[in-house]
Amino acid sequence: MKKVVFLLLCCLSVLPFCLSGKENTLLLRLDHVLKERARYDHQKEQRLDSLRSLLAHTSSPDESYRLRDLLAGEYELYIADSAITYLAQNLEIAQAHPWKDRVTETLLKQAAALSISGMYKEAWDKRDQVSREELPEKLLPLWYDLGRQLYSFMHTYSYRDGYAGEYLSQEKLYRDSLLIVLPLSSPVYRLYQAEETYAAGQLSVARQQLLALMDTLPDTSNIYARAAFTLAYIYRDEGHSDLYTNYLALSALSDVRASVKENAALQYLAVALYEEGDIDRAYRYIKSSLEDAIFCNARLRTVEISRMLPVIDAAYTQQVRQQRRQLVFFLVLVSLLSFFLIGALSAICRQIRRLRHTQEKLRQANHIKEEYIGHFLDLCSVYIEKLYHFRRTVHRKITAGQTDELLRMTKSAQRSDTEQQELYANFDRAFLHLYPGFVREFNELLQPGERYMLRSDELLNTEMRIYAFIRLGIDDTNKIAGFLHYSVNTIYTYRNKVRNKAMDREKFEKQVMKIGMV
């Protein structure tokens, strides 16, 4: 029996090394940054709030125009519809004074924002309101860049149609003209110069140009992200699939940290990882990319993603099924190991009568462990089923083109609030099963007038739930904030508030760690 137990332990100990592989550092960084995406979006919203606050307190038409122009620039790759709204307001201001050059500039910027939303006809209509012959020299870069962008989007949209080649040719013509009017030292000139070199087939020269450009830019710059994206395709054409993936990851990292929702790198990276067999990441990345496209109302990106999403989704579903089968296998293996361990313990207990009390405690502990394993496996099963149904709903609505309804559904907080309350209730019940006297002992550590009286429908309140995590050994405020879906500042506030109520403020958390000890 001892030999069998030893062999099983050896199998389980080497299993993690067999399953693990060398991870791509950039992909690990991207995984982390995607988890922090809400924080970067919050920083973006703070910048927008600051500009909106300045706008609300200005009465100057000139300053009002300037601030709306800044807001439109911030929103263009974040929420395109908001950019269009601010530009429409600026057009009214410019026409009312009138400011001829500003009218022209705003029309061109409106066309650019409309093209991001996939409204190509409306974008061309705006552009046609501007006479090329009457353009001041300072607006020529805006004019040519608009034409380049429109034809680029149209080429991407119709990549398999007969018109795609013509759109690509027109894009090149506008880029050539843009290179004539841009300052030679500007980053955008250097980017388009490298793209022109790449289009001419001079891969090595284009690569050096882009690498030199990226060295001069912050890694949250949109030019940096676009340069990394083009570099990825150069490396792909040179046959370096690993560098293709790495530079797509660099571009995606830049987009996420800058809250750029109109992006392409993440979805192309998802396709590359799918082809490499990294289905889990491919599914997460394509899903995040879809969320960004819907948030920004970037219709072209939504169409692009819809081409590949069903394929990746099907592969992901198949992988989940395979993982379930593996889980069953490992559960059987663990059960066999448990059986032999129980047999060994029973033999020891029969030989050593003095350990009868210890044997009884072990049996009780095993019983509790089995209860909790069953409880949390059931809970995991329920959430997997909910995720499966939610995925089917998302797939059905995307297939039906109901992206607006899907956006409303994902914006609703009702489902999340319900799931959150259910999670709290499950945690409270499980924790109090382990520490049934926690509420009483916790209150005894507080000053008499500061003790908590729970409502009839409460097992734990928020303050107690925070300290329940601490009692479980989770002292990291960031992790507690993540579990409870509060901000880090909120968790700090609650902890300080409770410590201030304690009999011994300095030793309070150490005393909490002793709750339930025999």
PDB file of C-alpha atoms in Angstrom, residues 226-447:
ATOM      1  CA  ARG A 226       0.362  52.066 -34.847  1.00  0.00           C
ATOM      2  CA  ALA A 227       4.118  51.700 -35.398  1.00  0.00           C
ATOM      3  CA  ALA A 228       4.160  48.474 -33.364  1.00  0.00           C
ATOM      4  CA  PHE A 229       1.170  47.188 -35.363  1.00  0.00           C
ATOM      5  CA  THR A 230       2.938  47.825 -38.688  1.00  0.00           C
ATOM      6  CA  LEU A 231       6.147  46.289 -37.337  1.00  0.00           C
ATOM      7  CA  ALA A 232       4.198  43.149 -36.460  1.00  0.00           C
ATOM      8  CA  TYR A 233       3.217  42.736 -40.101  1.00  0.00           C
ATOM      9  CA  ILE A 234       6.779  43.339 -41.276  1.00  0.00           C
ATOM     10  CA  TYR A 235       8.002  40.553 -38.986  1.00  0.00           C
ATOM     11  CA  ARG A 236       5.191  38.313 -40.207  1.00  0.00           C
ATOM     12  CA  ASP A 237       6.231  38.894 -43.817  1.00  0.00           C
ATOM     13  CA  GLU A 238       9.829  38.114 -42.837  1.00  0.00           C
ATOM     14  CA  GLY A 239       8.682  34.805 -41.350  1.00  0.00           C
ATOM     15  CA  HIS A 240       9.133  35.681 -37.646  1.00  0.00           C
ATOM     16  CA  SER A 241       5.819  34.520 -36.175  1.00  0.00           C
ATOM     17  CA  ASP A 242       7.015  35.009 -32.584  1.00  0.00           C
ATOM     18  CA  LEU A 243       7.915  38.670 -33.224  1.00  0.00           C
ATOM     19  CA  TYR A 244       4.638  39.145 -35.072  1.00  0.00           C
ATOM     20  CA  THR A 245       2.829  38.090 -31.887  1.00  0.00           C
ATOM     21  CA  ASN A 246       5.104  40.184 -29.663  1.00  0.00           C
ATOM     22  CA  TYR A 247       4.582  43.425 -31.564  1.00  0.00           C
ATOM     23  CA  LEU A 248       0.836  42.911 -31.772  1.00  0.00           C
ATOM     24  CA  ALA A 249       0.959  42.499 -27.987  1.00  0.00           C
ATOM     25  CA  LEU A 250       2.983  45.729 -27.663  1.00  0.00           C
ATOM     26  CA  SER A 251       0.430  47.572 -29.786  1.00  0.00           C
ATOM     27  CA  ALA A 252      -2.455  46.133 -27.751  1.00  0.00           C
ATOM     28  CA  LEU A 253      -0.703  47.074 -24.482  1.00  0.00           C
ATOM     29  CA  SER A 254      -0.404  50.652 -25.695  1.00  0.00           C
ATOM     30  CA  ASP A 255      -4.077  50.763 -26.744  1.00  0.00           C
ATOM     31  CA  VAL A 256      -5.388  49.387 -23.438  1.00  0.00           C
ATOM     32  CA  ARG A 257      -3.244  51.683 -21.285  1.00  0.00           C
ATOM     33  CA  ALA A 258      -4.333  54.707 -23.377  1.00  0.00           C
ATOM     34  CA  SER A 259      -8.017  53.598 -23.332  1.00  0.00           C
ATOM     35  CA  VAL A 260      -8.097  53.422 -27.143  1.00  0.00           C
ATOM     36  CA  LYS A 261     -11.271  51.485 -27.916  1.00  0.00           C
ATOM     37  CA  GLU A 262     -10.987  51.796 -31.710  1.00  0.00           C
ATOM     38  CA  ASN A 263      -8.163  49.313 -32.038  1.00  0.00           C
ATOM     39  CA  ALA A 264      -7.150  46.411 -34.238  1.00  0.00           C
ATOM     40  CA  ALA A 265      -4.120  44.841 -32.536  1.00  0.00           C
ATOM     41  CA  LEU A 266      -6.027  42.888 -29.886  1.00  0.00           C
ATOM     42  CA  GLN A 267      -8.356  41.163 -32.352  1.00  0.00           C
ATOM     43  CA  TYR A 268      -5.496  40.272 -34.736  1.00  0.00           C
ATOM     44  CA  LEU A 269      -3.516  38.971 -31.771  1.00  0.00           C
ATOM     45  CA  ALA A 270      -6.506  36.806 -30.823  1.00  0.00           C
ATOM     46  CA  VAL A 271      -6.520  35.287 -34.316  1.00  0.00           C
ATOM     47  CA  ALA A 272      -2.745  34.676 -34.178  1.00  0.00           C
ATOM     48  CA  LEU A 273      -3.027  32.957 -30.790  1.00  0.00           C
ATOM     49  CA  TYR A 274      -5.944  30.867 -32.032  1.00  0.00           C
ATOM     50  CA  GLU A 275      -3.789  29.646 -34.905  1.00  0.00           C
ATOM     51  CA  GLU A 276      -1.019  28.827 -32.400  1.00  0.00           C
ATOM     52  CA  GLY A 277      -3.437  26.836 -30.254  1.00  0.00           C
ATOM     53  CA  ASP A 278      -3.694  29.261 -27.309  1.00  0.00           C
ATOM     54  CA  ILE A 279      -7.493  29.079 -27.347  1.00  0.00           C
ATOM     55  CA  ASP A 280      -8.118  30.450 -23.865  1.00  0.00           C
ATOM     56  CA  ARG A 281      -6.235  33.695 -24.515  1.00  0.00           C
ATOM     57  CA  ALA A 282      -7.664  33.976 -28.026  1.00  0.00           C
ATOM     58  CA  TYR A 283     -11.189  33.800 -26.605  1.00  0.00           C
ATOM     59  CA  ARG A 284     -10.485  36.353 -23.869  1.00  0.00           C
ATOM     60  CA  TYR A 285      -8.783  38.762 -26.283  1.00  0.00           C
ATOM     61  CA  ILE A 286     -11.468  38.566 -28.992  1.00  0.00           C
ATOM     62  CA  LYS A 287     -14.134  39.074 -26.324  1.00  0.00           C
ATOM     63  CA  SER A 288     -12.314  42.138 -24.942  1.00  0.00           C
ATOM     64  CA  SER A 289     -11.871  43.468 -28.470  1.00  0.00           C
ATOM     65  CA  LEU A 290     -15.596  43.098 -29.125  1.00  0.00           C
ATOM     66  CA  GLU A 291     -16.411  44.939 -25.900  1.00  0.00           C
ATOM     67  CA  ASP A 292     -14.131  47.804 -26.984  1.00  0.00           C
ATOM     68  CA  ALA A 293     -15.671  47.988 -30.460  1.00  0.00           C
ATOM     69  CA  ILE A 294     -19.217  48.104 -29.065  1.00  0.00           C
ATOM     70  CA  PHE A 295     -18.229  50.668 -26.433  1.00  0.00           C
ATOM     71  CA  CYS A 296     -16.661  52.936 -29.063  1.00  0.00           C
ATOM     72  CA  ASN A 297     -19.379  52.194 -31.646  1.00  0.00           C
ATOM     73  CA  ALA A 298     -16.608  51.288 -34.103  1.00  0.00           C
ATOM     74  CA  ARG A 299     -18.743  49.398 -36.604  1.00  0.00           C
ATOM     75  CA  LEU A 300     -15.857  48.303 -38.817  1.00  0.00           C
ATOM     76  CA  ARG A 301     -14.120  46.587 -35.895  1.00  0.00           C
ATOM     77  CA  THR A 302     -17.384  44.882 -34.918  1.00  0.00           C
ATOM     78  CA  VAL A 303     -17.732  43.513 -38.451  1.00  0.00           C
ATOM     79  CA  GLU A 304     -14.098  42.341 -38.457  1.00  0.00           C
ATOM     80  CA  ILE A 305     -14.490  40.599 -35.112  1.00  0.00           C
ATOM     81  CA  SER A 306     -17.727  38.896 -36.176  1.00  0.00           C
ATOM     82  CA  ARG A 307     -15.801  37.091 -38.924  1.00  0.00           C
ATOM     83  CA  MET A 308     -13.580  35.281 -36.448  1.00  0.00           C
ATOM     84  CA  LEU A 309     -15.551  35.211 -33.200  1.00  0.00           C
ATOM     85  CA  PRO A 310     -17.685  32.131 -34.050  1.00  0.00           C
ATOM     86  CA  VAL A 311     -14.579  30.110 -34.962  1.00  0.00           C
ATOM     87  CA  ILE A 312     -12.713  31.020 -31.767  1.00  0.00           C
ATOM     88  CA  ASP A 313     -15.855  30.567 -29.697  1.00  0.00           C
ATOM     89  CA  ALA A 314     -16.388  27.063 -31.059  1.00  0.00           C
ATOM     90  CA  ALA A 315     -12.765  26.128 -30.325  1.00  0.00           C
ATOM     91  CA  TYR A 316     -13.072  27.565 -26.814  1.00  0.00           C
ATOM     92  CA  THR A 317     -16.229  25.552 -26.160  1.00  0.00           C
ATOM     93  CA  GLN A 318     -14.472  22.400 -27.318  1.00  0.00           C
ATOM     94  CA  GLN A 319     -11.531  23.163 -25.022  1.00  0.00           C
ATOM     95  CA  VAL A 320     -13.864  23.648 -22.043  1.00  0.00           C
ATOM     96  CA  ARG A 321     -15.370  20.220 -22.731  1.00  0.00           C
ATOM     97  CA  GLN A 322     -11.877  18.714 -22.861  1.00  0.00           C
ATOM     98  CA  GLN A 323     -10.935  20.409 -19.597  1.00  0.00           C
ATOM     99  CA  ARG A 324     -14.058  19.014 -17.956  1.00  0.00           C
ATOM    100  CA  ARG A 325     -13.027  15.524 -19.002  1.00  0.00           C
ATOM    101  CA  GLN A 326      -9.561  16.148 -17.560  1.00  0.00           C
ATOM    102  CA  LEU A 327     -11.130  17.436 -14.354  1.00  0.00           C
ATOM    103  CA  VAL A 328     -13.110  14.207 -13.996  1.00  0.00           C
ATOM    104  CA  PHE A 329      -9.899  12.217 -14.485  1.00  0.00           C
ATOM    105  CA  PHE A 330      -8.035  14.196 -11.837  1.00  0.00           C
ATOM    106  CA  LEU A 331     -10.959  13.973  -9.428  1.00  0.00           C
ATOM    107  CA  VAL A 332     -10.904  10.193  -9.800  1.00  0.00           C
ATOM    108  CA  LEU A 333      -7.142  10.241  -9.248  1.00  0.00           C
ATOM    109  CA  VAL A 334      -7.520  12.410  -6.150  1.00  0.00           C
ATOM    110  CA  SER A 335     -10.324  10.170  -4.891  1.00  0.00           C
ATOM    111  CA  LEU A 336      -8.100   7.102  -5.244  1.00  0.00           C
ATOM    112  CA  LEU A 337      -5.330   8.899  -3.423  1.00  0.00           C
ATOM    113  CA  SER A 338      -7.773   9.900  -0.679  1.00  0.00           C
ATOM    114  CA  PHE A 339      -8.927   6.295  -0.407  1.00  0.00           C
ATOM    115  CA  PHE A 340      -5.396   5.007   0.133  1.00  0.00           C
ATOM    116  CA  LEU A 341      -4.573   7.832   2.539  1.00  0.00           C
ATOM    117  CA  ILE A 342      -7.682   7.076   4.600  1.00  0.00           C
ATOM    118  CA  GLY A 343      -6.685   3.421   4.638  1.00  0.00           C
ATOM    119  CA  ALA A 344      -3.194   4.335   5.838  1.00  0.00           C
ATOM    120  CA  LEU A 345      -4.603   6.627   8.527  1.00  0.00           C
ATOM    121  CA  SER A 346      -6.978   3.911   9.666  1.00  0.00           C
ATOM    122  CA  ALA A 347      -4.093   1.458   9.995  1.00  0.00           C
ATOM    123  CA  ILE A 348      -2.106   3.953  12.048  1.00  0.00           C
ATOM    124  CA  CYS A 349      -5.117   4.699  14.235  1.00  0.00           C
ATOM    125  CA  ARG A 350      -5.658   0.996  14.911  1.00  0.00           C
ATOM    126  CA  GLN A 351      -2.030   0.607  15.977  1.00  0.00           C
ATOM    127  CA  ILE A 352      -1.812   3.783  18.099  1.00  0.00           C
ATOM    128  CA  ARG A 353      -4.779   3.928  20.480  1.00  0.00           C
ATOM    129  CA  ARG A 354      -3.575   7.107  22.109  1.00  0.00           C
ATOM    130  CA  LEU A 355      -4.423   9.046  18.931  1.00  0.00           C
ATOM    131  CA  ARG A 356      -8.173   8.219  18.976  1.00  0.00           C
ATOM    132  CA  HIS A 357      -9.054  11.822  19.743  1.00  0.00           C
ATOM    133  CA  THR A 358      -6.865  13.059  16.889  1.00  0.00           C
ATOM    134  CA  GLN A 359      -8.441  10.478  14.575  1.00  0.00           C
ATOM    135  CA  GLU A 360     -11.926  11.784  15.385  1.00  0.00           C
ATOM    136  CA  LYS A 361     -10.848  15.371  14.620  1.00  0.00           C
ATOM    137  CA  LEU A 362      -9.343  14.289  11.315  1.00  0.00           C
ATOM    138  CA  ARG A 363     -12.548  12.505  10.397  1.00  0.00           C
ATOM    139  CA  GLN A 364     -14.569  15.625  11.183  1.00  0.00           C
ATOM    140  CA  ALA A 365     -12.133  17.751   9.191  1.00  0.00           C
ATOM    141  CA  ASN A 366     -12.457  15.419   6.208  1.00  0.00           C
ATOM    142  CA  HIS A 367     -16.228  15.631   6.471  1.00  0.00           C
ATOM    143  CA  ILE A 368     -16.126  19.444   6.476  1.00  0.00           C
ATOM    144  CA  LYS A 369     -13.689  19.427   3.576  1.00  0.00           C
ATOM    145  CA  GLU A 370     -16.003  17.187   1.531  1.00  0.00           C
ATOM    146  CA  GLU A 371     -18.942  19.477   2.298  1.00  0.00           C
ATOM    147  CA  TYR A 372     -17.042  22.537   1.101  1.00  0.00           C
ATOM    148  CA  ILE A 373     -15.624  20.853  -1.959  1.00  0.00           C
ATOM    149  CA  GLY A 374     -19.163  19.826  -2.918  1.00  0.00           C
ATOM    150  CA  HIS A 375     -20.518  23.305  -2.135  1.00  0.00           C
ATOM    151  CA  PHE A 376     -17.971  25.171  -4.231  1.00  0.00           C
ATOM    152  CA  LEU A 377     -18.019  22.650  -7.077  1.00  0.00           C
ATOM    153  CA  ASP A 378     -21.792  23.173  -7.251  1.00  0.00           C
ATOM    154  CA  LEU A 379     -21.227  26.930  -7.212  1.00  0.00           C
ATOM    155  CA  CYS A 380     -18.640  26.696  -9.998  1.00  0.00           C
ATOM    156  CA  SER A 381     -21.014  24.541 -12.022  1.00  0.00           C
ATOM    157  CA  VAL A 382     -23.783  27.116 -11.662  1.00  0.00           C
ATOM    158  CA  TYR A 383     -21.517  29.962 -12.824  1.00  0.00           C
ATOM    159  CA  ILE A 384     -20.200  27.930 -15.744  1.00  0.00           C
ATOM    160  CA  GLU A 385     -23.787  27.270 -16.821  1.00  0.00           C
ATOM    161  CA  LYS A 386     -24.671  30.969 -16.492  1.00  0.00           C
ATOM    162  CA  LEU A 387     -21.597  31.926 -18.516  1.00  0.00           C
ATOM    163  CA  TYR A 388     -22.561  29.373 -21.168  1.00  0.00           C
ATOM    164  CA  HIS A 389     -26.085  30.805 -21.501  1.00  0.00           C
ATOM    165  CA  PHE A 390     -24.755  34.379 -21.524  1.00  0.00           C
ATOM    166  CA  ARG A 391     -22.297  33.454 -24.279  1.00  0.00           C
ATOM    167  CA  ARG A 392     -25.093  31.941 -26.348  1.00  0.00           C
ATOM    168  CA  THR A 393     -27.140  35.102 -25.894  1.00  0.00           C
ATOM    169  CA  VAL A 394     -24.184  37.298 -26.964  1.00  0.00           C
ATOM    170  CA  HIS A 395     -23.513  35.058 -29.964  1.00  0.00           C
ATOM    171  CA  ARG A 396     -27.163  35.093 -31.016  1.00  0.00           C
ATOM    172  CA  LYS A 397     -27.469  38.865 -30.764  1.00  0.00           C
ATOM    173  CA  ILE A 398     -24.205  39.487 -32.620  1.00  0.00           C
ATOM    174  CA  THR A 399     -25.290  37.098 -35.349  1.00  0.00           C
ATOM    175  CA  ALA A 400     -28.646  38.912 -35.551  1.00  0.00           C
ATOM    176  CA  GLY A 401     -26.870  42.289 -35.700  1.00  0.00           C
ATOM    177  CA  GLN A 402     -28.493  43.387 -32.425  1.00  0.00           C
ATOM    178  CA  THR A 403     -25.377  45.141 -31.157  1.00  0.00           C
ATOM    179  CA  ASP A 404     -27.313  48.068 -29.666  1.00  0.00           C
ATOM    180  CA  GLU A 405     -29.456  45.702 -27.621  1.00  0.00           C
ATOM    181  CA  LEU A 406     -26.332  43.777 -26.630  1.00  0.00           C
ATOM    182  CA  LEU A 407     -24.707  47.031 -25.519  1.00  0.00           C
ATOM    183  CA  ARG A 408     -27.743  47.934 -23.392  1.00  0.00           C
ATOM    184  CA  MET A 409     -27.757  44.462 -21.887  1.00  0.00           C
ATOM    185  CA  THR A 410     -24.047  44.554 -20.979  1.00  0.00           C
ATOM    186  CA  LYS A 411     -24.373  48.073 -19.552  1.00  0.00           C
ATOM    187  CA  SER A 412     -27.104  46.984 -17.140  1.00  0.00           C
ATOM    188  CA  ALA A 413     -25.816  46.574 -13.605  1.00  0.00           C
ATOM    189  CA  GLN A 414     -28.847  44.594 -12.382  1.00  0.00           C
ATOM    190  CA  ARG A 415     -27.417  41.169 -13.263  1.00  0.00           C
ATOM    191  CA  SER A 416     -24.037  42.017 -11.724  1.00  0.00           C
ATOM    192  CA  ASP A 417     -25.667  43.323  -8.536  1.00  0.00           C
ATOM    193  CA  THR A 418     -27.732  40.156  -8.153  1.00  0.00           C
ATOM    194  CA  GLU A 419     -24.705  37.913  -8.754  1.00  0.00           C
ATOM    195  CA  GLN A 420     -22.681  40.003  -6.310  1.00  0.00           C
ATOM    196  CA  GLN A 421     -25.271  39.686  -3.544  1.00  0.00           C
ATOM    197  CA  GLU A 422     -25.512  35.947  -4.163  1.00  0.00           C
ATOM    198  CA  LEU A 423     -21.719  35.667  -3.935  1.00  0.00           C
ATOM    199  CA  TYR A 424     -21.725  37.634  -0.673  1.00  0.00           C
ATOM    200  CA  ALA A 425     -24.410  35.354   0.780  1.00  0.00           C
ATOM    201  CA  ASN A 426     -22.495  32.209  -0.232  1.00  0.00           C
ATOM    202  CA  PHE A 427     -19.302  33.557   1.265  1.00  0.00           C
ATOM    203  CA  ASP A 428     -21.029  34.573   4.507  1.00  0.00           C
ATOM    204  CA  ARG A 429     -22.646  31.158   4.969  1.00  0.00           C
ATOM    205  CA  ALA A 430     -19.411  29.298   4.206  1.00  0.00           C
ATOM    206  CA  PHE A 431     -17.322  31.523   6.475  1.00  0.00           C
ATOM    207  CA  LEU A 432     -19.730  31.367   9.430  1.00  0.00           C
ATOM    208  CA  HIS A 433     -19.876  27.605   9.062  1.00  0.00           C
ATOM    209  CA  LEU A 434     -16.115  27.619   9.677  1.00  0.00           C
ATOM    210  CA  TYR A 435     -16.246  30.303  12.390  1.00  0.00           C
ATOM    211  CA  PRO A 436     -19.767  30.227  13.880  1.00  0.00           C
ATOM    212  CA  GLY A 437     -18.792  32.549  16.749  1.00  0.00           C
ATOM    213  CA  PHE A 438     -17.151  35.159  14.545  1.00  0.00           C
ATOM    214  CA  VAL A 439     -19.828  37.880  14.921  1.00  0.00           C
ATOM    215  CA  ARG A 440     -19.897  37.597  18.732  1.00  0.00           C
ATOM    216  CA  GLU A 441     -16.110  37.488  19.133  1.00  0.00           C
ATOM    217  CA  PHE A 442     -15.635  40.314  16.618  1.00  0.00           C
ATOM    218  CA  ASN A 443     -18.037  42.569  18.549  1.00  0.00           C
ATOM    219  CA  GLU A 444     -16.246  41.767  21.806  1.00  0.00           C
ATOM    220  CA  LEU A 445     -13.123  43.391  20.357  1.00  0.00           C
ATOM    221  CA  LEU A 446     -15.028  46.665  19.825  1.00  0.00           C
ATOM    222  CA  GLN A 447     -15.942  49.347  22.314  1.00  0.00           C
TER     223      GLN A 447
END
